[in-house]
Amino acid sequence: MTIMTSDELRMNVEKALEEIRPFLQSDGGDITLVSIDNENSVKVKLEGACVGCSVNQMTLKSGVEMTIKKYAPQIEEVVNLS
């Protein structure tokens, strides 16, 4: 596996969020990258209609985490800061 620089990692995570964002926005929500810790943990903040939504944990795990890992395979977890 190729090791990415911190800047490349951040760019790839942002690309993943750009891919996901239209789906969240179509339901009145959004997502923001808060931080990348130890180059393997991503912290995001779900916003708008995503806050308090009963399926946001499922969205986070199946949609957001899967897409981020596609762009940045070294990411081990995605955490939502509510």
Coordinates of N, CA, C and O in Angstrom, one line a residue:
M1 N 0.8 -1.2 0.0 CA 0.0 0.0 0.0 C 0.9 1.2 0.0 O 1.9 1.3 0.7
T2 N 0.5 2.2 -0.8 CA 1.3 3.4 -0.9 C 0.9 4.3 0.3 O -0.3 4.5 0.7
I3 N 1.9 4.9 1.0 CA 1.7 5.8 2.1 C 1.4 7.2 1.5 O 2.2 7.7 0.7
M4 N 0.3 7.8 2.0 CA 0.0 9.1 1.5 C 0.6 10.1 2.5 O 0.6 9.9 3.7
T5 N 0.9 11.3 2.0 CA 1.2 12.4 2.9 C -0.1 12.9 3.6 O -1.2 12.6 3.1
S6 N 0.1 13.7 4.6 CA -1.1 14.2 5.3 C -2.0 15.0 4.4 O -3.2 15.0 4.4
D7 N -1.3 15.8 3.5 CA -2.1 16.6 2.6 C -2.8 15.8 1.6 O -4.0 16.1 1.3
E8 N -2.2 14.7 1.1 CA -2.9 13.8 0.1 C -4.0 13.1 0.8 O -5.1 13.0 0.2
L9 N -3.8 12.7 2.1 CA -4.9 12.0 2.8 C -6.1 13.0 3.0 O -7.2 12.6 2.7
R10 N -5.8 14.2 3.4 CA -6.9 15.2 3.6 C -7.6 15.4 2.3 O -8.9 15.4 2.2
M11 N -6.9 15.5 1.2 CA -7.5 15.7 -0.2 C -8.4 14.6 -0.5 O -9.5 14.7 -1.0
N12 N -7.9 13.4 -0.3 CA -8.7 12.2 -0.6 C -10.0 12.0 0.2 O -11.0 11.7 -0.3
V13 N -9.8 12.4 1.5 CA -11.0 12.3 2.4 C -12.0 13.4 1.9 O -13.2 13.1 1.9
E14 N -11.5 14.6 1.6 CA -12.4 15.6 1.1 C -13.1 15.2 -0.2 O -14.3 15.5 -0.5
K15 N -12.4 14.5 -1.1 CA -13.0 14.0 -2.4 C -14.1 13.0 -2.0 O -15.2 13.0 -2.7
A16 N -13.9 12.1 -1.0 CA -14.9 11.2 -0.6 C -16.1 11.9 -0.1 O -17.3 11.6 -0.5
L17 N -15.9 13.0 0.7 CA -17.1 13.7 1.2 C -17.8 14.4 0.1 O -19.0 14.5 0.1
E18 N -17.1 14.9 -0.9 CA -17.7 15.6 -2.1 C -18.6 14.6 -2.8 O -19.7 14.9 -3.3
E19 N -18.2 13.3 -2.8 CA -19.0 12.3 -3.5 C -20.3 12.0 -2.7 O -21.4 11.7 -3.3
I20 N -20.2 12.1 -1.4 CA -21.3 11.7 -0.5 C -22.3 12.9 -0.3 O -23.5 12.8 -0.2
R21 N -21.7 14.1 -0.3 CA -22.5 15.3 0.0 C -23.8 15.5 -0.8 O -24.8 15.8 -0.1
P22 N -23.9 15.3 -2.1 CA -25.1 15.5 -2.8 C -26.3 14.6 -2.3 O -27.4 15.0 -2.2
F23 N -25.9 13.4 -1.8 CA -27.0 12.5 -1.3 C -27.5 13.0 0.0 O -28.7 13.0 0.3
L24 N -26.6 13.5 0.9 CA -27.0 14.1 2.2 C -27.8 15.4 2.0 O -28.8 15.6 2.6
Q25 N -27.3 16.2 1.0 CA -28.0 17.5 0.8 C -29.4 17.3 0.2 O -30.3 18.0 0.5
S26 N -29.6 16.2 -0.6 CA -30.9 15.9 -1.1 C -31.9 15.6 -0.1 O -33.1 15.7 -0.3
D27 N -31.4 15.2 1.1 CA -32.3 14.9 2.3 C -32.3 16.0 3.3 O -32.7 15.9 4.4
G28 N -31.7 17.2 2.9 CA -31.6 18.3 3.8 C -30.5 18.3 4.8 O -30.5 19.0 5.8
G29 N -29.5 17.5 4.6 CA -28.4 17.4 5.5 C -27.1 17.8 4.8 O -27.1 18.3 3.7
D30 N -26.0 17.6 5.6 CA -24.7 17.9 5.0 C -23.6 17.2 5.9 O -24.0 16.6 7.0
I31 N -22.4 17.3 5.6 CA -21.3 16.7 6.3 C -20.1 17.6 6.2 O -19.8 18.2 5.2
T32 N -19.3 17.7 7.3 CA -18.1 18.5 7.4 C -17.0 17.7 8.0 O -17.2 17.0 9.0
L33 N -15.8 17.8 7.4 CA -14.6 17.2 7.9 C -14.1 18.0 9.1 O -13.9 19.2 9.0
V34 N -14.0 17.4 10.3 CA -13.5 18.0 11.5 C -12.0 17.8 11.6 O -11.3 18.8 11.7
S35 N -11.6 16.6 11.6 CA -10.1 16.3 11.7 C -9.8 14.9 11.2 O -10.7 14.1 11.1
I36 N -8.5 14.7 11.0 CA -8.0 13.4 10.7 C -6.9 13.1 11.8 O -6.0 13.9 11.9
D37 N -7.1 12.1 12.6 CA -6.2 11.9 13.7 C -5.4 10.6 13.5 O -5.9 9.6 13.1
N38 N -4.1 10.7 13.7 CA -3.1 9.6 13.6 C -3.2 9.0 12.2 O -2.8 7.8 12.0
E39 N -3.7 9.7 11.2 CA -3.8 9.3 9.8 C -4.6 8.0 9.7 O -4.4 7.3 8.7
N40 N -5.4 7.7 10.7 CA -6.3 6.5 10.5 C -7.7 6.7 11.0 O -8.5 5.8 10.9
S41 N -8.0 7.8 11.6 CA -9.3 8.1 12.2 C -9.8 9.4 11.7 O -9.1 10.4 11.8
V42 N -11.0 9.4 11.1 CA -11.6 10.6 10.6 C -12.7 11.0 11.5 O -13.6 10.2 11.8
K43 N -12.8 12.3 11.8 CA -13.9 12.9 12.6 C -14.7 13.8 11.7 O -14.1 14.7 11.0
V44 N -16.0 13.5 11.6 CA -16.9 14.4 10.8 C -18.0 14.9 11.6 O -18.3 14.4 12.7
K45 N -18.7 15.8 11.1 CA -19.9 16.3 11.8 C -21.1 16.3 10.7 O -21.0 17.0 9.7
L46 N -22.1 15.5 11.1 CA -23.3 15.5 10.3 C -24.1 16.7 10.6 O -24.2 17.0 11.8
E47 N -24.7 17.3 9.6 CA -25.4 18.6 9.9 C -26.8 18.6 9.3 O -27.1 17.7 8.5
G48 N -27.6 19.6 9.6 CA -28.9 19.8 9.1 C -29.8 18.6 9.5 O -29.8 18.2 10.6
A49 N -30.5 18.1 8.5 CA -31.5 17.0 8.7 C -30.8 15.7 9.2 O -31.5 14.8 9.8
C50 N -29.5 15.6 9.0 CA -28.8 14.4 9.5 C -28.6 14.4 11.0 O -28.4 13.3 11.6
V51 N -28.7 15.5 11.7 CA -28.6 15.6 13.1 C -29.9 15.0 13.7 O -31.0 15.4 13.4
G52 N -29.7 14.0 14.5 CA -30.9 13.4 15.2 C -31.7 12.4 14.3 O -32.7 11.8 14.7
C53 N -31.2 12.2 13.0 CA -31.9 11.3 12.1 C -31.6 9.9 12.6 O -30.5 9.5 13.0
S54 N -32.7 9.1 12.6 CA -32.5 7.7 13.2 C -31.6 6.8 12.4 O -31.1 5.8 12.9
V55 N -31.4 7.1 11.1 CA -30.5 6.3 10.3 C -29.1 6.9 10.2 O -28.3 6.3 9.4
N56 N -28.8 7.9 10.9 CA -27.5 8.5 10.7 C -26.3 7.6 11.0 O -25.3 7.7 10.4
Q57 N -26.4 6.7 12.0 CA -25.3 5.8 12.2 C -25.1 4.8 11.1 O -24.0 4.5 10.7
M58 N -26.2 4.4 10.5 CA -26.1 3.5 9.3 C -25.5 4.3 8.1 O -24.7 3.8 7.4
T59 N -26.0 5.5 7.9 CA -25.4 6.3 6.9 C -23.9 6.5 7.1 O -23.1 6.4 6.1
L60 N -23.5 6.8 8.3 CA -22.1 7.0 8.6 C -21.3 5.8 8.3 O -20.3 5.8 7.6
K61 N -21.8 4.6 8.8 CA -21.0 3.4 8.6 C -21.0 2.9 7.1 O -20.0 2.6 6.5
S62 N -22.2 2.7 6.6 CA -22.3 2.1 5.3 C -21.9 3.1 4.1 O -21.3 2.7 3.2
G63 N -22.3 4.3 4.3 CA -22.1 5.3 3.2 C -20.8 6.0 3.3 O -19.9 5.9 2.5
V64 N -20.7 6.8 4.4 CA -19.6 7.7 4.6 C -18.3 6.9 4.8 O -17.3 7.1 4.1
E65 N -18.2 6.0 5.7 CA -17.0 5.3 6.0 C -16.5 4.4 4.8 O -15.4 4.5 4.5
M66 N -17.5 3.8 4.1 CA -17.1 3.0 3.0 C -16.5 3.8 1.9 O -15.5 3.5 1.3
T67 N -17.1 5.0 1.6 CA -16.6 5.9 0.6 C -15.2 6.5 1.0 O -14.3 6.5 0.1
I68 N -15.1 6.9 2.2 CA -13.8 7.4 2.6 C -12.7 6.3 2.5 O -11.6 6.6 2.0
K69 N -13.0 5.1 2.9 CA -12.0 4.0 2.8 C -11.7 3.7 1.3 O -10.6 3.2 1.0
K70 N -12.6 3.9 0.4 CA -12.3 3.7 -1.0 C -11.2 4.7 -1.5 O -10.4 4.4 -2.2
Y71 N -11.3 5.9 -1.0 CA -10.3 7.0 -1.4 C -9.1 6.9 -0.5 O -8.0 7.3 -1.0
A72 N -9.2 6.5 0.7 CA -8.1 6.5 1.7 C -8.1 5.2 2.5 O -8.7 5.1 3.6
P73 N -7.6 4.1 1.9 CA -7.7 2.8 2.5 C -7.1 2.6 3.9 O -7.5 1.8 4.7
Q74 N -6.2 3.5 4.3 CA -5.6 3.4 5.7 C -6.5 3.9 6.8 O -6.3 3.7 7.9
I75 N -7.6 4.5 6.4 CA -8.6 5.0 7.4 C -9.2 3.8 8.1 O -9.8 2.9 7.4
E76 N -9.2 3.7 9.4 CA -9.8 2.6 10.1 C -11.1 2.9 10.7 O -11.9 2.0 10.9
E77 N -11.4 4.2 11.0 CA -12.7 4.5 11.6 C -13.1 5.9 11.2 O -12.3 6.8 10.9
V78 N -14.5 6.1 11.2 CA -15.0 7.4 10.9 C -16.0 7.6 12.1 O -16.8 6.8 12.4
V79 N -15.8 8.8 12.8 CA -16.5 9.1 14.0 C -17.3 10.4 13.7 O -16.8 11.4 13.2
N80 N -18.6 10.3 14.1 CA -19.5 11.5 14.0 C -19.4 12.3 15.3 O -19.8 11.7 16.3
L81 N -19.1 13.5 15.2 CA -19.1 14.4 16.4 C -20.4 15.2 16.3 O -20.6 16.0 15.5
S82 N -21.4 14.8 17.2 CA -22.7 15.5 17.2 C -22.7 16.8 18.0 O -21.9 17.1 18.8

